[in-house]
Coordinates of C-alpha atoms in Angstrom, one line a residue:
M519 CA -46.2 28.5 -64.6
R520 CA -45.0 31.5 -64.9
A521 CA -42.9 31.6 -61.0
Q522 CA -42.1 29.9 -58.2
G523 CA -40.5 29.9 -54.9
D524 CA -40.2 29.9 -51.1
L525 CA -41.4 32.7 -49.2
D526 CA -39.4 35.5 -47.7
A527 CA -38.9 35.2 -43.4
D528 CA -42.1 38.0 -43.7
G529 CA -44.5 35.7 -45.7
S530 CA -43.8 38.0 -48.4
F531 CA -43.2 36.3 -52.3
S532 CA -41.7 38.3 -55.2
S533 CA -41.5 36.9 -58.5
N534 CA -38.9 38.2 -61.2
N535 CA -40.2 39.9 -64.6
W536 CA -41.9 38.2 -67.9
E537 CA -43.6 39.4 -70.8
Q538 CA -47.1 38.7 -71.0
S539 CA -49.8 39.2 -73.6
F540 CA -52.8 41.3 -72.2
P541 CA -55.8 41.2 -71.0
C542 CA -55.4 38.5 -68.2
E543 CA -56.2 36.9 -65.1
M544 CA -53.6 35.7 -62.9
K545 CA -53.9 33.9 -59.1
V546 CA -51.2 32.5 -57.0
N547 CA -51.2 29.3 -55.4
V548 CA -49.8 28.9 -51.8
R549 CA -48.3 24.9 -51.3
L550 CA -47.5 23.9 -47.9
M551 CA -44.7 22.7 -48.7
S552 CA -40.5 24.4 -49.1
T553 CA -39.0 24.1 -52.6
G554 CA -37.5 21.5 -53.8
D555 CA -38.9 18.9 -50.6
E556 CA -36.2 20.4 -49.0
H557 CA -37.3 20.7 -45.2
V558 CA -40.9 20.2 -44.7
T559 CA -44.3 19.1 -46.5
V560 CA -47.4 19.3 -44.9
M561 CA -50.3 16.4 -46.6
T562 CA -53.6 14.7 -46.0
A563 CA -53.6 11.4 -44.4
S564 CA -53.6 10.2 -48.7
G565 CA -50.8 12.3 -49.5
A566 CA -52.3 15.4 -50.5
I567 CA -49.7 18.5 -50.3
Y568 CA -52.3 21.2 -48.9
S569 CA -52.8 23.9 -51.5
A570 CA -55.0 26.9 -52.0
D571 CA -55.4 29.8 -54.5
T572 CA -55.6 33.2 -54.2
L573 CA -58.7 35.1 -55.9
P574 CA -58.3 35.6 -59.7
V575 CA -56.8 39.0 -60.2
S576 CA -57.6 40.8 -63.9
L577 CA -54.7 42.1 -65.6
T578 CA -55.0 44.5 -68.4
S579 CA -51.5 46.0 -68.4
G580 CA -48.0 45.6 -67.5
G581 CA -46.9 46.2 -63.6
I582 CA -47.0 44.9 -60.3
Y583 CA -49.9 44.0 -58.8
V584 CA -50.2 42.4 -55.7
F585 CA -52.0 39.5 -54.1
N586 CA -52.9 39.7 -50.4
R587 CA -56.1 37.0 -50.1
V588 CA -55.7 33.0 -49.6
N589 CA -58.7 31.2 -51.0
V590 CA -58.8 28.8 -48.4
P591 CA -60.7 26.0 -48.5
N592 CA -63.8 25.2 -46.8
D593 CA -63.3 22.3 -44.4
G594 CA -63.2 23.6 -41.2
T595 CA -59.8 23.9 -39.3
N596 CA -57.5 21.7 -41.4
W597 CA -55.8 24.7 -43.8
Y598 CA -54.9 26.7 -40.4
Y599 CA -53.4 23.8 -38.3
A600 CA -51.4 22.1 -41.1
A601 CA -50.3 25.5 -42.0
A602 CA -49.3 26.6 -38.1
A603 CA -47.1 22.5 -38.4
F604 CA -45.6 23.8 -41.6
G605 CA -44.6 27.2 -40.3
S606 CA -42.9 25.4 -36.4
I607 CA -41.1 22.9 -38.2
Q608 CA -39.6 25.8 -40.7
D609 CA -38.6 27.5 -38.0
G610 CA -37.0 24.3 -36.0
W611 CA -35.3 23.4 -39.2
T612 CA -34.1 27.6 -40.0
Y613 CA -33.1 27.8 -36.2
F614 CA -30.7 24.8 -36.8
D615 CA -29.0 26.3 -40.2
A616 CA -28.3 28.9 -38.6
E617 CA -26.9 28.0 -35.1
A618 CA -25.7 25.2 -35.8
G619 CA -24.6 25.1 -39.5
E620 CA -27.1 22.1 -40.3
D621 CA -29.2 21.6 -43.1
V622 CA -31.9 19.0 -42.0
S623 CA -33.3 17.1 -44.9
N624 CA -37.0 17.5 -45.3
V625 CA -39.9 15.8 -43.1
D626 CA -42.8 14.8 -44.7
V627 CA -45.7 15.4 -42.2
Y628 CA -49.4 14.3 -42.4
W629 CA -52.4 15.9 -41.1
P630 CA -54.8 14.4 -39.5
S631 CA -53.1 11.1 -38.8
G632 CA -52.8 8.7 -36.4
T633 CA -54.2 8.3 -32.2
W634 CA -51.2 10.7 -31.2
P635 CA -48.6 13.0 -32.1
M636 CA -45.7 10.5 -33.2
Y637 CA -43.1 9.9 -35.3
E638 CA -41.8 7.3 -37.5
C639 CA -37.7 6.9 -37.8
G640 CA -38.2 5.2 -41.5
P641 CA -39.9 6.5 -43.7
R642 CA -39.1 10.0 -41.8
E643 CA -42.9 11.5 -41.3
I644 CA -44.5 12.7 -38.4
H645 CA -48.6 11.8 -37.9
L646 CA -50.6 14.5 -36.0
C647 CA -53.8 13.5 -34.7
T648 CA -56.8 15.6 -34.3
R649 CA -56.8 18.2 -32.7
D650 CA -59.7 16.9 -29.8
R651 CA -57.7 14.1 -29.1
Y652 CA -54.8 15.9 -28.0
P653 CA -54.7 19.1 -28.5
W654 CA -50.8 19.2 -30.4
D655 CA -48.9 22.9 -30.4
R656 CA -45.8 24.3 -31.5
P657 CA -43.2 23.0 -28.6
V658 CA -45.0 19.8 -29.6
L659 CA -44.5 19.8 -33.3
H660 CA -40.3 20.6 -32.1
H661 CA -40.2 17.9 -30.0
E662 CA -41.4 15.9 -32.8
Y663 CA -38.9 17.6 -35.3
G664 CA -36.2 16.1 -32.3
H665 CA -36.8 12.8 -32.9
H666 CA -36.1 13.8 -36.9
I667 CA -32.7 15.2 -36.3
Q668 CA -32.0 12.2 -34.1
C669 CA -33.2 9.7 -37.1
R670 CA -31.7 11.8 -39.6
E671 CA -28.3 12.3 -37.7
Y672 CA -27.7 9.2 -36.1
G673 CA -29.8 6.4 -38.5
T674 CA -31.8 4.8 -36.0
I675 CA -33.6 5.6 -33.1
A676 CA -32.5 3.6 -29.9
G677 CA -35.3 2.7 -27.4
C678 CA -36.6 0.3 -25.0
N679 CA -38.3 -3.1 -25.9
P680 CA -41.1 -2.8 -24.8
A681 CA -41.8 1.3 -24.9
P682 CA -43.3 2.4 -22.2
D683 CA -46.6 2.9 -23.0
P684 CA -47.5 6.2 -22.0
H685 CA -45.0 8.0 -21.0
Y686 CA -43.9 11.3 -19.5
V687 CA -40.9 13.4 -18.5
Y688 CA -40.8 12.2 -15.2
S689 CA -41.1 8.2 -16.4
P690 CA -38.5 6.5 -16.0
S691 CA -37.3 4.2 -18.6
C692 CA -34.2 1.7 -20.2
P693 CA -30.7 4.3 -20.7
Q694 CA -31.7 4.5 -24.8
F695 CA -35.4 5.3 -24.5
A696 CA -34.7 8.3 -21.6
F697 CA -32.3 9.9 -23.9
A698 CA -34.2 9.7 -26.8
E699 CA -37.2 11.7 -25.7
G700 CA -35.0 13.5 -23.4
W701 CA -33.0 14.9 -26.4
S702 CA -36.6 15.9 -28.4
E703 CA -37.6 17.7 -24.7
F704 CA -34.7 19.6 -25.4
V705 CA -35.5 20.9 -28.5
Q706 CA -38.3 21.6 -27.9
C707 CA -37.3 23.6 -25.7
V708 CA -34.2 25.3 -27.2
I709 CA -35.6 26.6 -30.6
D710 CA -37.8 29.4 -28.9
N711 CA -34.4 29.4 -26.2
N712 CA -37.9 28.8 -23.9
P713 CA -37.2 26.2 -20.8
N714 CA -41.1 26.5 -20.5
N715 CA -41.8 24.8 -23.8
L716 CA -41.1 21.7 -21.3
N717 CA -43.0 22.6 -17.9
T718 CA -45.5 20.2 -15.9
N719 CA -45.5 18.4 -12.4
G720 CA -44.0 21.9 -10.4
G721 CA -41.1 22.3 -13.2
N722 CA -39.8 22.9 -15.9
I723 CA -36.9 22.0 -18.2
E724 CA -34.4 24.1 -16.0
T725 CA -35.8 23.5 -12.5
N726 CA -36.9 20.2 -11.7
S727 CA -36.7 17.0 -8.9
W728 CA -39.1 15.2 -12.1
Y729 CA -36.3 12.0 -11.4
L730 CA -38.5 11.4 -7.4
Y731 CA -41.7 11.1 -8.5
D732 CA -41.4 8.0 -8.0
G733 CA -40.1 8.6 -4.6
P734 CA -36.8 9.4 -3.3
G735 CA -34.2 5.9 -5.1
G736 CA -35.6 7.4 -7.9
D737 CA -33.0 7.7 -11.1
G738 CA -32.4 10.6 -13.2
C739 CA -30.2 8.3 -15.8
I740 CA -33.4 6.6 -17.2
T741 CA -35.4 9.5 -16.5
E742 CA -36.2 11.4 -19.4
G743 CA -37.0 14.6 -17.8
S744 CA -33.8 14.8 -16.4
I745 CA -32.2 13.7 -20.0
A746 CA -33.9 16.7 -21.3
S747 CA -32.4 19.4 -18.4
V748 CA -28.6 18.1 -18.5
L749 CA -29.0 18.7 -22.4
W750 CA -30.4 22.0 -21.0
D751 CA -28.0 22.9 -18.7
A752 CA -25.2 22.6 -20.6
Y753 CA -26.4 24.2 -23.6
D754 CA -27.6 27.6 -21.6
S755 CA -25.4 30.6 -20.4
A756 CA -27.5 31.2 -17.0
N757 CA -25.3 28.9 -14.7
E758 CA -27.1 28.0 -11.2
S759 CA -25.9 25.9 -8.4
G760 CA -24.4 22.5 -9.8
D761 CA -24.4 23.9 -13.4
R762 CA -20.6 25.3 -14.6
I763 CA -21.2 24.4 -18.0
S764 CA -22.3 26.7 -21.0
L765 CA -21.7 25.2 -24.1
G766 CA -24.2 27.0 -26.2
I767 CA -26.0 25.3 -29.1
N768 CA -23.2 24.9 -32.2
D769 CA -20.5 22.7 -30.3
L770 CA -23.3 21.0 -28.4
Y771 CA -24.9 19.3 -31.5
N772 CA -21.7 19.5 -33.3
D773 CA -18.7 18.0 -31.0
V774 CA -21.2 16.1 -28.5
F775 CA -24.8 15.0 -30.7
E776 CA -23.6 14.6 -34.3
L777 CA -19.5 13.9 -33.7
D778 CA -20.4 10.6 -30.5
E779 CA -23.8 10.4 -31.1
P780 CA -24.6 9.3 -27.3
T781 CA -27.6 6.9 -26.3
S782 CA -27.8 6.4 -22.9
A783 CA -26.8 9.1 -19.8
E784 CA -23.6 7.1 -19.6
D785 CA -22.6 8.4 -23.4
L786 CA -23.3 12.3 -22.9
H787 CA -21.7 11.8 -19.7
S788 CA -18.2 10.8 -21.4
S789 CA -18.6 13.5 -24.4
L790 CA -19.4 16.2 -22.2
V791 CA -16.4 15.7 -20.5
D792 CA -14.6 15.2 -23.8
V793 CA -15.7 18.2 -25.3
T794 CA -15.2 20.2 -21.5
D795 CA -12.1 18.3 -19.8
D796 CA -13.5 19.1 -16.8
Q797 CA -15.2 15.8 -15.2
S798 CA -15.8 17.1 -12.0
D799 CA -18.4 19.9 -13.7
V800 CA -19.8 17.2 -15.7
E801 CA -20.6 14.8 -12.2
A802 CA -22.4 18.1 -10.5
L803 CA -24.7 18.9 -13.0
F804 CA -25.7 15.0 -13.8
A805 CA -26.1 14.9 -10.1
K806 CA -27.9 17.4 -9.7
Y807 CA -30.6 15.8 -11.4
G808 CA -30.5 12.3 -9.7
C809 CA -28.3 10.9 -12.4
T810 CA -25.1 9.3 -10.8
V811 CA -22.6 7.6 -14.0
C812 CA -20.2 5.3 -13.5
V813 CA -17.1 6.0 -14.6
A814 CA -13.5 3.6 -15.9
P815 CA -11.2 6.0 -15.2
S816 CA -9.3 7.7 -18.7
T817 CA -6.3 6.2 -20.2
P818 CA -3.0 7.2 -18.3
D819 CA 0.2 8.6 -20.6
V820 CA 2.9 6.0 -21.3
P821 CA 5.0 4.9 -18.5
T822 CA 8.5 6.2 -18.3
I823 CA 11.4 4.0 -17.1
A824 CA 14.0 5.7 -14.6
A825 CA 17.1 3.4 -16.4
N826 CA 16.9 1.9 -19.6
P827 CA 18.3 -0.4 -20.7
A828 CA 18.6 -2.2 -17.6
C829 CA 20.9 -5.0 -16.6
S830 CA 18.9 -7.8 -15.8
G831 CA 17.5 -8.6 -13.3
T832 CA 17.9 -5.0 -10.9
D833 CA 14.9 -3.3 -10.3
V834 CA 13.7 -0.5 -12.2
S835 CA 11.3 2.3 -11.6
V836 CA 8.0 2.4 -14.3
S837 CA 6.3 5.9 -13.3
W838 CA 3.4 7.9 -15.0
P839 CA 1.3 10.9 -14.2
S840 CA -1.6 10.1 -11.8
V841 CA -5.4 10.3 -13.7
T842 CA -8.3 11.2 -12.1
G843 CA -10.6 8.8 -10.7
A844 CA -8.6 6.7 -10.5
T845 CA -7.4 4.3 -7.6
S846 CA -5.4 1.6 -8.2
Y847 CA -2.9 0.8 -11.6
V848 CA -1.6 -2.3 -13.0
L849 CA 1.2 -2.4 -14.9
Y850 CA 1.4 -5.1 -17.7
R851 CA 4.8 -6.6 -19.3
N852 CA 3.7 -8.2 -23.0
G853 CA 0.3 -7.8 -22.3
M854 CA 0.7 -9.8 -18.6
Q855 CA 0.3 -7.6 -15.6
V856 CA 3.6 -7.8 -13.6
W857 CA 2.7 -5.3 -10.5
T858 CA -0.5 -3.8 -9.4
G859 CA -0.7 -0.5 -6.6
P860 CA -2.0 2.6 -5.4
A861 CA 0.2 5.2 -6.9
S862 CA 3.0 5.9 -9.4
P863 CA 6.0 4.7 -9.4
A864 CA 5.9 1.1 -9.7
T865 CA 9.2 -0.8 -9.2
V866 CA 10.0 -4.5 -11.0
T867 CA 13.0 -6.5 -11.7
A868 CA 14.4 -5.3 -15.0
V869 CA 12.6 -8.6 -17.6
A870 CA 12.9 -7.3 -21.4
G871 CA 9.7 -6.4 -23.2
T872 CA 6.6 -3.9 -23.2
Y873 CA 5.5 -1.9 -20.6
A874 CA 2.0 -0.6 -19.9
V875 CA -0.4 1.0 -17.3
A876 CA -4.3 1.3 -17.0
A877 CA -5.8 2.4 -14.3
L878 CA -8.4 1.0 -12.1
N879 CA -11.2 2.3 -9.7
G880 CA -14.9 0.7 -8.7
C881 CA -16.5 1.2 -12.6
G882 CA -14.0 -0.5 -14.5
T883 CA -10.8 -0.2 -16.4
S884 CA -9.1 1.6 -18.7
D885 CA -7.8 0.9 -21.5
P886 CA -4.0 0.5 -21.1
S887 CA -1.9 3.4 -21.7
G888 CA 0.7 3.2 -25.3
G889 CA 3.9 1.0 -24.3
R890 CA 7.2 1.9 -23.6
L891 CA 10.3 -0.7 -24.0
L892 CA 12.7 -1.8 -21.8
S893 CA 15.7 -2.9 -23.1
V894 CA 17.8 -5.1 -20.6
I895 CA 21.8 -5.9 -21.0
N896 CA 22.9 -9.4 -19.3
A897 CA 25.8 -10.9 -17.0
P898 CA 28.6 -11.7 -19.5
A899 CA 29.2 -15.1 -19.9
A900 CA 32.4 -16.7 -18.1
P901 CA 35.4 -16.2 -19.5
G902 CA 38.0 -18.5 -21.0
T903 CA 41.0 -19.9 -18.7
P904 CA 43.5 -17.0 -18.3
E905 CA 47.1 -17.5 -19.5
F906 CA 50.3 -16.3 -18.8
S907 CA 53.1 -15.1 -20.9
A908 CA 55.6 -16.9 -18.8
N909 CA 55.1 -20.0 -16.9
P910 CA 56.5 -20.6 -14.3
V911 CA 58.1 -16.9 -13.3
C912 CA 60.5 -15.5 -10.8
S913 CA 58.8 -14.4 -7.7
G914 CA 58.8 -11.3 -7.8
G915 CA 58.3 -10.3 -11.4
A916 CA 56.0 -9.3 -13.4
V917 CA 53.5 -11.9 -15.8
D918 CA 51.3 -10.5 -18.7
V919 CA 47.9 -12.2 -18.0
T920 CA 45.9 -12.9 -20.8
W921 CA 42.1 -14.4 -22.0
P922 CA 39.7 -14.7 -24.5
V923 CA 37.6 -11.9 -24.8
S924 CA 34.0 -12.7 -23.0
A925 CA 30.9 -12.3 -25.3
G926 CA 28.6 -8.9 -23.9
A927 CA 31.6 -7.5 -21.6
T928 CA 32.2 -3.9 -21.2
R929 CA 35.5 -4.0 -19.4
L930 CA 37.2 -6.2 -17.0
H931 CA 36.0 -6.2 -13.6
R932 CA 39.0 -7.3 -11.6
L933 CA 41.6 -10.3 -11.6
S934 CA 42.1 -11.9 -8.4
R935 CA 44.3 -14.8 -7.3
W936 CA 42.7 -17.1 -4.2
N937 CA 39.7 -14.8 -4.2
A938 CA 42.1 -11.6 -3.5
D939 CA 41.8 -8.4 -5.9
L940 CA 44.9 -8.2 -8.4
V941 CA 43.4 -5.3 -10.6
R942 CA 40.0 -3.6 -10.3
Q943 CA 39.1 -2.0 -13.5
P944 CA 38.9 2.3 -13.5
D945 CA 35.5 3.0 -15.1
D946 CA 37.9 4.7 -18.1
D947 CA 40.2 1.7 -19.0
H948 CA 38.8 -0.5 -21.6
D949 CA 41.3 -3.6 -22.2
L950 CA 38.8 -6.9 -21.8
R951 CA 42.4 -9.0 -23.2
R952 CA 45.6 -7.8 -21.4
R953 CA 46.8 -7.4 -18.0
R954 CA 50.2 -6.9 -16.4
V955 CA 50.6 -8.1 -12.6
L956 CA 53.6 -9.1 -10.3
F957 CA 53.7 -12.6 -9.2
R958 CA 54.1 -13.9 -5.6
G959 CA 54.4 -17.7 -6.3
S960 CA 50.7 -18.2 -5.8
R961 CA 49.6 -21.0 -7.8
Q962 CA 45.6 -19.6 -8.9
L963 CA 45.3 -16.3 -10.7
V964 CA 40.9 -15.5 -11.5
R965 CA 39.6 -13.1 -13.9
D966 CA 36.3 -12.0 -13.7
Q967 CA 34.3 -9.4 -15.9
R968 CA 31.0 -7.7 -15.4
P969 CA 28.9 -4.7 -17.3
G970 CA 29.3 -1.7 -15.5
A971 CA 30.7 -3.7 -12.4
R972 CA 32.9 -2.0 -10.4

């Protein structure tokens, strides 16, 4: 062997130069596999790679020689359809590599094999039955390749147990099976950018009501054709009624399919909301194809507390921005519910702890927000008994009244006699231990210290 490599896009192959003794005879062997077994290999049911030789050419001297005839084995149509399968799968690999930057690993194609076109995730194989059993074509090959992409990306393909057999674009099933088939039906259209690659029962991937096939109660969330249509409208640039999303294949593949690995309509809905940041557009798109996804609200922002720290036992206001789709909220302190209501703010009694909020609607409850710590100030302890600088003292004279400092006090609140104030502390006076007053012959003085009181 003097040279080997993949064919160019136009089907040609050019070798390097080498030294050769003449005269000699040369031929080219064409094999239906990618170099290094990287993209696709097409084999017989027994595992023999399809290959064919050109007719030999006699060479008498050096130069450039063109081989343009392949000696196809006389085995009916097997070689022809094997080559068609190879070219279709290779085109699929090229599309995702160029448009989404995704180098899809190799898949083995067996032809003829099995009783129906199918993909096996474990060994990563596509089996193609004889065409008299089912006349598979390019879109069918791309459909099975879509299963290969999901298997390669997710490691598995989730489905129903048992899986519906047979199944069609209008067949209701289970969320996972509907997504897996819907994804592959989308792939069979997107590689050629042709919505008519899925065209049946009076509609194509872009215009249909397949979910209503079994009657007005049809559910597009578990109808594979509806999932395919949601994916198509999220991808394409044509925005019709109910379709205001145009991600293109790069963002749809990398930011939705690869990043979030959705396996159901609900997963897909959540991922598209994250990517577009527009829940109303996503809901309109799903509704267009008969799928109403009930989604709990997103998590609220960390709440704000108006007075922090606050005096213990007083009312405090806790607020947060509203959440789209929420119908009510729950406020937690240290994980325990302390308030529920339709909207921010919440007024609660000041108790030290971490406050978080969750949003609710008919579909569920969001995760709690991040927490906000509230610190509280407790009332000071009762002061000790006051003492007088002179006792008794002449009526009308001055006397100094002193007392031990009270833990937690920030200023004197009042000094009273018979419950009548003698002194009320101004805000800027912080002498907590002494006050001089005029003595009027009373027998009892009471002092009261409160933080922040007037």
